[in-house]
Amino acid sequence: MSAVIRLQSADVRFGPVQALHAVDLRIDVGERIALIGANGSGKSTLLRVLHGLVPLARGSLLRDGAARQAMVFQRPFVMRTSAANNVALALWLRGTRWRAAREQALGALARVGLAEVALRNARALSGGQQQRLALARAWCLQPDVLLLDEPTASLDPHAKREVEALMAQFADAGTTLVFASHNLGQVKRLASRVVYLEQGRVLADAPVAEFFDRVRLPELSREADLFVKGETA
Ligand SMILES: Nc1ncnc2c1ncn2[C@@H]1O[C@H](COP(=O)(O)OP(=O)(O)O)[C@@H](O)[C@H]1O
Ligand SMILES: [Mg+2]
């Protein structure tokens, strides 16, 4: 295995708030890592750090320069133009000619089940459709590493399954996945490894089966125990 991302002793501060404390994370090619923890535990900050969007107060971030990285945000940014244009523009910005970009965009939208709304204004799409649009955009960019921030939060069960199926397709295509989730069922379905955060610290980092076999994680806090027990969706 070779590392695509290596984060060492990372601290992040937002004024008086320390959002991450001495976080170490080595991500290898092909891993499917779930970041879990209560609201405010630092999941989004960690994803943004991994994507190079947040400066470190201390520590270092090493990324494989040859690996293409994409991030799907919790509330994806969509432009006030058609769904097809939203995807095509991302390709065009990477140097694909417009006509080819449009064709690929339509293909990607079909793949995520959005063929019928491809010409509709992206801002008028539902939350679930916008999530899938963001995934189609990411799919076109063929990332080696895909970061997703709570990709199915606030989606209905059907849309949730569709997004999960897409994430599985990325994984099958060899994409390394790192995703924040509150849904432990989803974590069990998709992750190979679980990283548990509490108040900006990594309290556990283990293969998925080992993580849920809490007997082997005696160092976990009471909060972690409640978190893991309390959610089964
Ligand atoms: N841009 C920001 N400015 C100030 N504080 C922030 C900012 N982003 C996150 N935080 C704080 O950092 C901590 C971690 O937040 P976040 O990474 O969003 O957690 P999570 O995604 O697990 O809910 C929280 O205390 C949050 O309020
Ligand atoms: Mg978050």
Coordinates of C-alpha atoms and ligand atoms in Angstrom, one line a residue, residues 38-45 47-48 74 149-150 180 182, ligand 2:
A38 CA -20.7 14.2 17.3
N39 CA -21.5 17.6 15.8
G40 CA -18.6 19.9 16.2
S41 CA -16.1 17.1 16.7
G42 CA -14.0 18.2 13.7
K43 CA -15.1 16.0 10.8
S44 CA -15.7 18.8 8.3
T45 CA -12.6 20.6 9.3
L47 CA -12.0 16.9 5.4
R48 CA -11.2 20.5 4.5
Q74 CA -22.4 18.9 2.5
D149 CA -19.0 15.6 3.8
E150 CA -22.1 13.9 5.1
A180 CA -18.0 12.0 7.1
H182 CA -23.7 10.2 11.1
Ligands
MG2 MG -19.6 18.8 9.6

